[in-house]
Short mmCIF file of C-alpha atoms in Angstrom, two decimals:
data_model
loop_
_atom_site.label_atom_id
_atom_site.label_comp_id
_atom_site.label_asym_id
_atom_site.label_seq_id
_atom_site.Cartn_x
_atom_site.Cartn_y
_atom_site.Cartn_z
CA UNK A 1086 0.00 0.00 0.00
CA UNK A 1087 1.00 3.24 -0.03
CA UNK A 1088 2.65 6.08 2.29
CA UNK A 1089 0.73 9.26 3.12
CA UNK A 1090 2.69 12.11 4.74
CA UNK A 1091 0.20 14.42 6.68
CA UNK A 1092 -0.16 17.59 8.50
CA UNK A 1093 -3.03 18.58 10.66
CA UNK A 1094 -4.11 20.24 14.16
CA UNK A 1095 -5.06 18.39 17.87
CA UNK A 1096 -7.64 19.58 19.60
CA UNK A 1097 -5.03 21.69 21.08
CA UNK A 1098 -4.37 23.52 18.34
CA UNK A 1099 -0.94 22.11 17.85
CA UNK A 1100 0.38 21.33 14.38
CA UNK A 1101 1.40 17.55 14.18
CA UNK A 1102 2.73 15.45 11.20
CA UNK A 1103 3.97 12.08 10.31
CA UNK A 1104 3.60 9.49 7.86
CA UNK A 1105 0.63 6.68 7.33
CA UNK A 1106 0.29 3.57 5.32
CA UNK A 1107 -2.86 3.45 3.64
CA UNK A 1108 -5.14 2.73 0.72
CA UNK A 1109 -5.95 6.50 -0.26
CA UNK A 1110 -5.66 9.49 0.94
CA UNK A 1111 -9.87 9.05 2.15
CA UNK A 1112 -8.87 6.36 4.70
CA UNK A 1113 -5.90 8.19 6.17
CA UNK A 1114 -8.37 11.14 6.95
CA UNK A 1115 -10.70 8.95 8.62
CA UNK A 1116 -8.15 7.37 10.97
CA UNK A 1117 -6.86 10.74 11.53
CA UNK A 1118 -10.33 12.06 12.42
CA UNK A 1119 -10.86 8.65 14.36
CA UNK A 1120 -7.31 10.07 16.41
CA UNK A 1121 -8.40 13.91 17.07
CA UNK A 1122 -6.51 15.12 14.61
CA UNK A 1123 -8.33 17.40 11.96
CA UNK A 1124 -6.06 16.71 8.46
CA UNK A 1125 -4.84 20.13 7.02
CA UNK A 1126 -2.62 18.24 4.22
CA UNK A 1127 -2.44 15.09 2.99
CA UNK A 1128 -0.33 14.15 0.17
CA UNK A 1129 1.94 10.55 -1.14
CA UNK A 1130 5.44 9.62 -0.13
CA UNK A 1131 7.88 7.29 -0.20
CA UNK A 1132 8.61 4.57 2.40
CA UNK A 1133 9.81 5.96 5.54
CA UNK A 1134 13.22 4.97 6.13
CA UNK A 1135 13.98 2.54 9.12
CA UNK A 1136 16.14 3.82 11.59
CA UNK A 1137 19.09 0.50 12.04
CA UNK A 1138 19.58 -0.67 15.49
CA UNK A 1139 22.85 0.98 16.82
CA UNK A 1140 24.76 -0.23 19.50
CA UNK A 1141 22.09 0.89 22.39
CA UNK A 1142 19.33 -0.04 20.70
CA UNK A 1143 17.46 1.92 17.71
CA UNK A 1144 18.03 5.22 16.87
CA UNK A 1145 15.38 7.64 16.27
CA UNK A 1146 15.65 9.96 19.79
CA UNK A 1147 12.61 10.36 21.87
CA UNK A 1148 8.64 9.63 21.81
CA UNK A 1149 6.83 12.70 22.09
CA UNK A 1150 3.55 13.32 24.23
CA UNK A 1151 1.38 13.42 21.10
CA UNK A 1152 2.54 9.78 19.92
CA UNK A 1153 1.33 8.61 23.02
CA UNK A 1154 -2.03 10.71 23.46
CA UNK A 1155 -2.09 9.36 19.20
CA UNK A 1156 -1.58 5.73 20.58
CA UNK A 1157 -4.10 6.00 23.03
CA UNK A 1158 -7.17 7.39 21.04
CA UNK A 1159 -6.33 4.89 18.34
CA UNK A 1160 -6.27 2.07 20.64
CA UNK A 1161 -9.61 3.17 22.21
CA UNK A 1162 -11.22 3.29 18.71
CA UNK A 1163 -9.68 -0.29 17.38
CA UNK A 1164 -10.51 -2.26 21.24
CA UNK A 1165 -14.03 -0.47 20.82
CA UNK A 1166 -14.98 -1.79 17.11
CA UNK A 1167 -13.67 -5.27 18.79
CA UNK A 1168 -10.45 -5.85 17.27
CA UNK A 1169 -8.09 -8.41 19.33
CA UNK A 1170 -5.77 -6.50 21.31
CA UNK A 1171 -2.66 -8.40 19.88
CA UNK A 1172 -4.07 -7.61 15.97
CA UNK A 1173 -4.40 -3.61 17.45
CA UNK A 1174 -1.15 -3.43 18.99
CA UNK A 1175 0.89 -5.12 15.25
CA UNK A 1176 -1.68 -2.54 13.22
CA UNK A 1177 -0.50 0.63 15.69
CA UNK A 1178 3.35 -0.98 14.93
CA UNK A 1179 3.67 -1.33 11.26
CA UNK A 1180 2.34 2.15 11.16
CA UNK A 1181 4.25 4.12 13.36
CA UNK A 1182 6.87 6.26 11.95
CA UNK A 1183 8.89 7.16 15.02
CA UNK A 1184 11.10 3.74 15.56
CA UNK A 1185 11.76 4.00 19.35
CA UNK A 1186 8.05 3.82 20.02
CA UNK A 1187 7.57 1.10 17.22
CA UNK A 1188 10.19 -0.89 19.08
CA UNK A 1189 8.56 -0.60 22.22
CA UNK A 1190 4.82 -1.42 21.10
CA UNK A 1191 7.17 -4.31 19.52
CA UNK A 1192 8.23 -5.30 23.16
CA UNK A 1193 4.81 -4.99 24.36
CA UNK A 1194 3.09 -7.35 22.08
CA UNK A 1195 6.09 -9.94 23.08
CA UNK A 1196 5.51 -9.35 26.50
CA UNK A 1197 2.13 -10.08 26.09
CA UNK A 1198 2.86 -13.45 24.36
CA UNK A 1199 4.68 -14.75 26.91
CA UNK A 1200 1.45 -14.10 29.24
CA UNK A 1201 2.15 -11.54 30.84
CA UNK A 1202 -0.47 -8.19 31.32
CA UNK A 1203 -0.14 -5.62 29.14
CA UNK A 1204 -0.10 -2.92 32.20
CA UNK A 1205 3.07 -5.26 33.50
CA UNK A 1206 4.05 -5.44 29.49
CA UNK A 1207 3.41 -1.54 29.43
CA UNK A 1208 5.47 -0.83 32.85
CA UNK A 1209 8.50 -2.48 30.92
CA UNK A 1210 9.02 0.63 28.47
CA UNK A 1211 9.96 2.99 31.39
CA UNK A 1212 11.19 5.40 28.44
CA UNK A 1213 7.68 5.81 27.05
CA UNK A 1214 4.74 5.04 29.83
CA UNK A 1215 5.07 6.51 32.98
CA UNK A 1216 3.75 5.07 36.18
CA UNK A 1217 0.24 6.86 36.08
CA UNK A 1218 -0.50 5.16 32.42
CA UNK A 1219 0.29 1.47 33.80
CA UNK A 1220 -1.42 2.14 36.65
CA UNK A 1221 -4.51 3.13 34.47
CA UNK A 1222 -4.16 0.36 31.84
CA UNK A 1223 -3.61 -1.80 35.20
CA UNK A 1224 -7.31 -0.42 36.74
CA UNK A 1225 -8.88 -0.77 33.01
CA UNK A 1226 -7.81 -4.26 32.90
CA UNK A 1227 -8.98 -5.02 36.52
CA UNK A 1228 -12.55 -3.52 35.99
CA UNK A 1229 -13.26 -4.96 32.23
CA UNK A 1230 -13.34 -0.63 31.08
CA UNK A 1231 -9.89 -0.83 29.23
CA UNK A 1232 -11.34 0.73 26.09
CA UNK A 1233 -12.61 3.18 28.21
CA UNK A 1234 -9.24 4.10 30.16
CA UNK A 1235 -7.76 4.16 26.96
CA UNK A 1236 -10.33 7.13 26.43
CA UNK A 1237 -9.90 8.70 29.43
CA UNK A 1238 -6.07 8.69 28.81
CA UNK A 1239 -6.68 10.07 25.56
CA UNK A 1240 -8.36 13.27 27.69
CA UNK A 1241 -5.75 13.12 30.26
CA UNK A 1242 -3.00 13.84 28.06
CA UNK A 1243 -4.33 15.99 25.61
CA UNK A 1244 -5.04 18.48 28.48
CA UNK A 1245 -1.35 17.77 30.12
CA UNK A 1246 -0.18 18.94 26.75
CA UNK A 1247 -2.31 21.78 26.48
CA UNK A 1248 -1.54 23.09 29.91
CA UNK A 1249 2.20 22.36 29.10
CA UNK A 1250 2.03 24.78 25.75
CA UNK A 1251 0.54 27.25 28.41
CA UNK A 1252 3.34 27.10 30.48
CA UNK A 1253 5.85 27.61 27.72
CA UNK A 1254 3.76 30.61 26.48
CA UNK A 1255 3.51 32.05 29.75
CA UNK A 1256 7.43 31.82 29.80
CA UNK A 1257 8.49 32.83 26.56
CA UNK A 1258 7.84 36.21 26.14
CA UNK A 1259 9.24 37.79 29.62
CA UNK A 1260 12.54 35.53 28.37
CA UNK A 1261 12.29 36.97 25.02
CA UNK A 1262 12.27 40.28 25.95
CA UNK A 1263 15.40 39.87 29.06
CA UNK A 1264 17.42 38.02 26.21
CA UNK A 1265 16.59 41.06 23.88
CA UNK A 1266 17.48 43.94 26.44
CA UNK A 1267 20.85 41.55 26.90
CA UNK A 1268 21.79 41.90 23.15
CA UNK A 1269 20.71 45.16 23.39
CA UNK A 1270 23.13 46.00 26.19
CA UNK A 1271 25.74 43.98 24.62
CA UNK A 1272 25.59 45.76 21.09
CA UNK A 1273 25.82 49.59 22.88
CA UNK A 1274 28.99 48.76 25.31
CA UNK A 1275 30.99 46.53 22.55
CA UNK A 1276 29.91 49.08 19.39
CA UNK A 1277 28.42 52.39 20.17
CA UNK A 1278 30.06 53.53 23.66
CA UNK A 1279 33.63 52.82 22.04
CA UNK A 1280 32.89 55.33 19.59
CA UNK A 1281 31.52 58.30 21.42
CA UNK A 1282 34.33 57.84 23.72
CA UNK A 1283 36.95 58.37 21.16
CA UNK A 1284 35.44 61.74 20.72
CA UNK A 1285 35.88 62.18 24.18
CA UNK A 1286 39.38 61.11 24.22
CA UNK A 1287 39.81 63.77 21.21
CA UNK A 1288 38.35 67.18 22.84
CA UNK A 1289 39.91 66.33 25.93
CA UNK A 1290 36.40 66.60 27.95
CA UNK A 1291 36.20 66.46 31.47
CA UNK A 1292 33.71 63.40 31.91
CA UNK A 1293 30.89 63.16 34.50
CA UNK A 1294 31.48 60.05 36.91
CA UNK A 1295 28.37 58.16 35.50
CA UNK A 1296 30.17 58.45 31.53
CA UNK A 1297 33.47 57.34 33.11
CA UNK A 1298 32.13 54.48 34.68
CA UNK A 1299 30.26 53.17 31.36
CA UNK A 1300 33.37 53.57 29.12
CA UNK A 1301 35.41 51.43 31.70
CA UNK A 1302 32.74 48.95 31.57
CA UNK A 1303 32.72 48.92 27.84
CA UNK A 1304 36.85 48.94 27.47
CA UNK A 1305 36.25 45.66 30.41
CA UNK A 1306 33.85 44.14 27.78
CA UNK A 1307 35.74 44.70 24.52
CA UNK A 1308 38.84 43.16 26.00
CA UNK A 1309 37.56 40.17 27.80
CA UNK A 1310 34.76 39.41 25.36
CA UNK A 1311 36.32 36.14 24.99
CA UNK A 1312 36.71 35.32 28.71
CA UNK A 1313 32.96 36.60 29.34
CA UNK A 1314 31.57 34.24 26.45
CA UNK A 1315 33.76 31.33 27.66
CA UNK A 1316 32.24 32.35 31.46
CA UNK A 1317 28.66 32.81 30.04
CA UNK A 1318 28.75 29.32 28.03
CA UNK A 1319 29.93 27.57 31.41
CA UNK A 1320 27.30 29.14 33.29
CA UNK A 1321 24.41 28.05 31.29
CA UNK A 1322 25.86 24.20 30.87
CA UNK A 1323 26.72 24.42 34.52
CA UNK A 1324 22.94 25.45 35.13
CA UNK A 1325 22.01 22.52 33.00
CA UNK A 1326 23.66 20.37 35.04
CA UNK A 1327 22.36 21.17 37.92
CA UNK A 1328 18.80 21.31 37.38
CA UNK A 1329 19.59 17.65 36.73
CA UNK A 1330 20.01 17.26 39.83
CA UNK A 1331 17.36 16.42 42.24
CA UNK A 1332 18.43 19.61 45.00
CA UNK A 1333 19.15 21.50 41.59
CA UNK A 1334 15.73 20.57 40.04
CA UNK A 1335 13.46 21.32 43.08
CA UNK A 1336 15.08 24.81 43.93
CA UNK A 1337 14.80 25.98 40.02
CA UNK A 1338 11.08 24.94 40.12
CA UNK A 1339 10.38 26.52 43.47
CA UNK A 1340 12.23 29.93 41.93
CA UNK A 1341 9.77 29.34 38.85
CA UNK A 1342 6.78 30.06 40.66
CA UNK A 1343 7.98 33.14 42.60
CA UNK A 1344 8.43 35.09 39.36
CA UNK A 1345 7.13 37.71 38.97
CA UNK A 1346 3.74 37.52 36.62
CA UNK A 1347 4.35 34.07 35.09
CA UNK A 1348 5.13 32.18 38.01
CA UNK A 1349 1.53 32.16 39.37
CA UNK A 1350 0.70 31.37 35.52
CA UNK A 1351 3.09 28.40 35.97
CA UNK A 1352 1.80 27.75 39.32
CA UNK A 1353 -2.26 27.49 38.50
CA UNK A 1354 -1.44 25.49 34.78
CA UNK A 1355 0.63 22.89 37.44
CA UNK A 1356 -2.33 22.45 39.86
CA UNK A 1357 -4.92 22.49 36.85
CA UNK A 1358 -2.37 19.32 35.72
CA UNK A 1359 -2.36 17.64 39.17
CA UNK A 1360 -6.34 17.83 39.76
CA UNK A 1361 -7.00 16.59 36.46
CA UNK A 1362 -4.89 13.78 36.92
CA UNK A 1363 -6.28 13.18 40.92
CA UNK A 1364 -9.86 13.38 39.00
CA UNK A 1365 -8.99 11.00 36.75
CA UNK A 1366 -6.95 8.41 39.22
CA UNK A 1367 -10.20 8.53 41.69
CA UNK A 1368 -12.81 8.40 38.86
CA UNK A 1369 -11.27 4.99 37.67
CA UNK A 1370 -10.93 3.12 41.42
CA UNK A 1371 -7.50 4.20 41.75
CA UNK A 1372 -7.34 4.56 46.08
CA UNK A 1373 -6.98 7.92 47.19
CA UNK A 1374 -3.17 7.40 48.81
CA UNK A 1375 -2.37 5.80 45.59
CA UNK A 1376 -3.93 8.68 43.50
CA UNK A 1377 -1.89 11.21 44.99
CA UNK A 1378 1.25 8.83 44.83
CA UNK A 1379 0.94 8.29 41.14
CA UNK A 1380 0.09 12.33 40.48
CA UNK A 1381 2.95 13.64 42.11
CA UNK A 1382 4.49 12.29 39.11
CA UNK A 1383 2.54 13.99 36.49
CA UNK A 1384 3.05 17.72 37.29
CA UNK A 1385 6.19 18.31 36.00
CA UNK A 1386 7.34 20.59 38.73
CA UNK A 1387 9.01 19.04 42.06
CA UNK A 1388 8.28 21.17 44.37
CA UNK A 1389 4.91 21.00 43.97
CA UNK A 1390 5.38 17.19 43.38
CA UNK A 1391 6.93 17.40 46.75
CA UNK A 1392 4.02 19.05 48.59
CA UNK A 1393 1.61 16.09 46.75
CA UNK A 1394 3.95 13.68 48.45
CA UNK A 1395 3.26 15.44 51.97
CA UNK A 1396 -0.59 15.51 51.44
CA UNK A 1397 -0.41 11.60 50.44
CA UNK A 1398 1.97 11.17 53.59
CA UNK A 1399 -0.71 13.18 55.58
CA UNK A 1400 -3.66 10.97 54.23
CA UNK A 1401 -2.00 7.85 55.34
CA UNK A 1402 -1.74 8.83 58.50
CA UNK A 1403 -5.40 9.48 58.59
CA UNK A 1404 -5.70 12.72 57.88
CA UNK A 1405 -8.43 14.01 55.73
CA UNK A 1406 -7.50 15.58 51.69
CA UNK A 1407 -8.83 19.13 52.69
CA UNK A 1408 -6.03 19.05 55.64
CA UNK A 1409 -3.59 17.65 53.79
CA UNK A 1410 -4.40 20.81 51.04
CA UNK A 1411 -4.89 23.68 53.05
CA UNK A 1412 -1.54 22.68 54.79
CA UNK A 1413 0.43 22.48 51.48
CA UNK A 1414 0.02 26.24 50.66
CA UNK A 1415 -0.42 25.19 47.21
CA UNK A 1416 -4.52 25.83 46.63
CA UNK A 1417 -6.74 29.02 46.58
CA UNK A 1418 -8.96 29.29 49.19
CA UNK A 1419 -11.70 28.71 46.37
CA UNK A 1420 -10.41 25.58 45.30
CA UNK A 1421 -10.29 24.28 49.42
CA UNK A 1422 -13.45 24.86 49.65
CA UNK A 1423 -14.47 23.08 46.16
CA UNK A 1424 -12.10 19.84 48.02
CA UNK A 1425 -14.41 20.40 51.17
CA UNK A 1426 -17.38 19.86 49.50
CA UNK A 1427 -15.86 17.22 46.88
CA UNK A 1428 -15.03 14.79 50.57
CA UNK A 1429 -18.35 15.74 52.16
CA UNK A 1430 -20.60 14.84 49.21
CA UNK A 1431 -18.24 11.61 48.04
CA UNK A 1432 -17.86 13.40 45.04
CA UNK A 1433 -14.21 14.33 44.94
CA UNK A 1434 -13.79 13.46 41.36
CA UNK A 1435 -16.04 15.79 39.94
CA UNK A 1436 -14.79 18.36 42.43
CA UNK A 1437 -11.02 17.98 41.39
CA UNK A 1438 -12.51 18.35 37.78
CA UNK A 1439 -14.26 21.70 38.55
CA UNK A 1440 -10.61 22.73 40.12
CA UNK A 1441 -8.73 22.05 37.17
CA UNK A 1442 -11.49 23.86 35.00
CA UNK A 1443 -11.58 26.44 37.15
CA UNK A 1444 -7.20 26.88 37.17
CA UNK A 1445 -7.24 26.19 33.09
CA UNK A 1446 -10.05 29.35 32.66
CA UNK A 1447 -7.71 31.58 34.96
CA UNK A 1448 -4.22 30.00 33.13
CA UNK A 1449 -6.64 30.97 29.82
CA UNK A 1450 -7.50 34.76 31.26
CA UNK A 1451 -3.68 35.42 32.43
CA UNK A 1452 -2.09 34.54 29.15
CA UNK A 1453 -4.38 36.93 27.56
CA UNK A 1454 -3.47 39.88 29.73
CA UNK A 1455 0.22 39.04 30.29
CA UNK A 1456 1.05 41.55 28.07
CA UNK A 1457 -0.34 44.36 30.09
CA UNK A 1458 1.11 42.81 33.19
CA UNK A 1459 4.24 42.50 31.73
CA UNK A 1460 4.33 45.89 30.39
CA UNK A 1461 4.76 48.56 33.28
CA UNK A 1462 7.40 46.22 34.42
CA UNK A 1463 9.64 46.38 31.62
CA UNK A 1464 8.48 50.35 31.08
CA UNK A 1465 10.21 51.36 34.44
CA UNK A 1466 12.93 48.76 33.29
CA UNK A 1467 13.41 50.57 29.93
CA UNK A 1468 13.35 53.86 31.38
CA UNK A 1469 15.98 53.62 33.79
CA UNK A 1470 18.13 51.99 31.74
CA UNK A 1471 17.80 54.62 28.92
CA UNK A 1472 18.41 57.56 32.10
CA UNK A 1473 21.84 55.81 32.85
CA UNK A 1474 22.81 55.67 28.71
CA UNK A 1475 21.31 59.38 27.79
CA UNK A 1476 23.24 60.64 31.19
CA UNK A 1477 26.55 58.65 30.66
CA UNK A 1478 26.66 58.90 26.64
CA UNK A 1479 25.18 62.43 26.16
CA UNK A 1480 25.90 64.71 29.27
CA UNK A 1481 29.49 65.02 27.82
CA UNK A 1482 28.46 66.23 24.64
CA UNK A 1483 27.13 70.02 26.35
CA UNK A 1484 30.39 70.42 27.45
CA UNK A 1485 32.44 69.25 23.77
CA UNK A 1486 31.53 73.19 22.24
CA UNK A 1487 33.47 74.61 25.31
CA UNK A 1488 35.86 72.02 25.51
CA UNK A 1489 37.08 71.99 21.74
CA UNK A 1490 36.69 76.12 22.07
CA UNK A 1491 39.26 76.26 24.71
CA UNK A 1492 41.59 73.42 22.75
CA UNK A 1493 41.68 76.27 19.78
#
C-alpha cells in the first residue's frame, strides 16, 4: 500500500505530522479524524526509512507526548470496534513512523505473548509510559473498562499537553524580551560607547562620573569578550547540570513560581495538571493514597510534586485531603473549599474536575493579559536603563563646544 505524509491540528491547536500507510488518501483522513486530529494536508510519499539498530538499541531519539495521546485514542477506537488486542497493537506498529516507540509497542506485544499483562508489558518501556498510564491500563484491565481508560487517557493527556504549551507561552515572552534587552546592552557597550568615547578622548572633555564608569565597563567588555563568552557558556551548561540534579531541580522549580507575573501562571497550569490527573486516578478506582502517589508524578514541577507527596503522607496517616491541602500552601482558598465539598458529598472526582477547569479558565484569562502585566514592568525597566545611557553617553556632549573652544 502506499505512504501518506500528513499535516493537521489536535484539539489543542498544535500542528502535528507524520507518515501513514494506507489505501488512499480518504482512509488516512478517517483514521486521523478517528485520532483527534483534523487533516490540514495530505499528500503521497515514499517509504519511511527505518532507523538500524545501533549499539544501544534503535536510533530515532525520543517519543513525544502526542505519539502517546495518538496511541491512546487509536487504541480506544480499534478495542471499541472489537479488534483483538494483539491484531491492534501489530496494526499501531507497522504504522508508526517514530522507531523508538515502534520498538517498544514491539516489546509490548512480546511481552504479552509470553502471558504476561499488558499494564506489567506496558510498565517495561519505562522510556515511554510513565507510572500513572500502567497504573490506568492496570485499573482498566482489573474492571473490564480498558477501552474506556484508553479514552480517558486520551483526555488526560491531551489536556497535560495543552496546559504544558501554556506554560511555555507564559514563559516565553518575559525571556524573550530579558534576552533582547541583553543583546541590546551587549551591542551599545561593545559598538556604540567605544565610539563616542573616542570623541571624548579627542576634545579632551572632562567626563561626568556616570560616563566614566560606562566607558570602563565597555573597554572591560571589549577586551575580555572572549573570557565573558567562555564564562557565560559555562554558566548556562553548569545550570544545565544542575537542574539535573534532584536539589538542583526542586530549587529551580520553586524559583519558577515566585516570578514575577508568570510564576503564578506556571503555578495554576501545574495544579490544573495535578487535579486533572487526581480526577482522573479517583474516577477509575485508583485509592486515594495511591492517587496522589501516582500524580505527584505527572506535574512536571518538584516542588509542587513534593508538597503532593506530603498531602499523600498526611492521608496515610489518617488525615483528611482538605487538611492535607490547606496545609500544602499550594490551593486558593476557592479551590479548598471546592475539596471540602468534593469529601463531604463523596464526590471528589467531579470536584477535582471543577478545580482544574476552574485553574485552566484563569491559566486561559492570564495569558491573555500578560502583556499588560508585563508591560509597566519592563516600562520602568526601559526607562531607567535609557536615564543611565542618555546621562553617561550624552551629558558630555554640552560640554564638547566649550571644551574643543578652549583646545583652539
Amino acid at each position: 500500500m502506499p505512504y501518506f505524509a500528513y499535516k493537521g491540528r489536535n484539539t489543542a491547536g498544535e500542528l502535528v505530522s507524520g507518515v501513514l500507510e494506507s489505501a488512499d488518501s480518504a482512509t488516512v483522513a478517517t483514521q486521523l479524524f478517528a485520532s483527534g486530529v483534523t487533516p490540514v494536508e495530505i499528500g503521497t510519499t515514499s517509504a519511511p526509512r527505518k532507523a538500524g539498530a545501533g549499539l544501544f538499541g534503535p536510533r530515532g531519539g525520543k517519543v513525544h507526548p502526542t505519539e502517546i495521546m495518538l496511541f491512546s485514542r487509536q487504541m480506544h477506537a480499534l478495542l471499541k470496534a472489537g479488534v483483538p488486542i494483539m491484531r491492534a497493537l501489530g496494526g499501531l506498529q507497522d504504522s508508526t513512523v517514530n522507531p523508538v516507540f515502534q520498538d517498544s509497542i514491539r516489546q509490548v506485544r512480546e511481552g504479552l505473548d509470553s502471558g504476561h499483562d499488558l499494564s506489567a508489558s506496558l510498565g517495561r518501556q519505562k522510556n515511554v509510559f510513565n507510572a500513572f498510564y500502567v497504573a490506568m491500563i492496570y485499573v482498566g484491565e482489573t474492571t473490564g473498562r480498558l477501552e474506556e481508560i484508553f479514552l480517558r487517557l486520551f483526555h488526560h493527556l491531551e489536556f497535560q499537553g495543552f496546559m504544558r504549551a501554556q506554560v511555555k507561552s507564559a514563559l516565553r515572552y518575559p525571556i524573550f524580551v530579558v534576552v533582547v534587552m541583553a543583546l541590546a546592552l551587549i551591542v551599545i557597550n561593545i559598538f556604540v560607547i567605544p565610539e563616542f568615547a573616542k570623541a571624548y578622548r579627542a576634545f579632551g572633555a572632562k567626563l561626568p562620573a556616570i560616563t566614566q564608569w560606562l566607558i570602563a565597563f565597555s573597554d572591560f567588555m571589549v577586551q575580555s569578550w572572549p573570557v565573558l563568552l567562555a564564562l557565560l557558556l559555562g554558566a548556562i551548561f553548569g545550570f544545565m547540570a544542575w537542574v539535573r540534579t534532584p536539589i538542583g531541580r526542586y530549587t529551580w522549580d520553586r524559583f519558577k513560581l515566585g516570578i514575577p507575573v508568570a510564576g503564578k501562571i506556571v503555578l495554576k497550569a501545574t495544579i490544573a495538571r495535578f487535579a486533572r490527573s487526581f480526577a482522573l486516578a479517583t474516577r477509575s478506582g485508583v485509592p486515594i493514597v495511591q492517587g496522589l502517589s501516582l500524580t505527584a508524578a505527572t506535574v512536571d514541577n518538584a516542588w509542587v510534586s513534593g508538597q503532593i507527596e506530603r498531602m499523600r503522607e498526611g492521608v496515610e496517616r489518617g488525615e483528611s485531603v482538605l487538611r492535607t491541602a490547606s496545609q500544602s500552601g499550594v490551593f486558593t482558598p476557592v479551590a479548598l473549599q471546592m475539596v471540602m465539598v468534593g469529601e463531604e458529598s463523596g464526590s471528589l472526582d467531579d470536584m477535582m474536575d471543577e478545580v482544574a477547569d476552574m485553574y485552566q479558565r484563569e491559566v486561559e484569562y492570564e495569558l491573555k493579559t500578560l502583556s499588560a502585566q508585563i508591560e509597566p514592568i519592563l516600562i520602568v525597566f526601559l526607562g531607567v536603563l535609557v536615564l543611565i545611557l542618555a546621562l553617561g553617553v550624552f551629558l558630555p556632549i554640552w560640554d564638547l563646544g566649550a571644551a574643543a573652544f578652549k583646545k583652539q
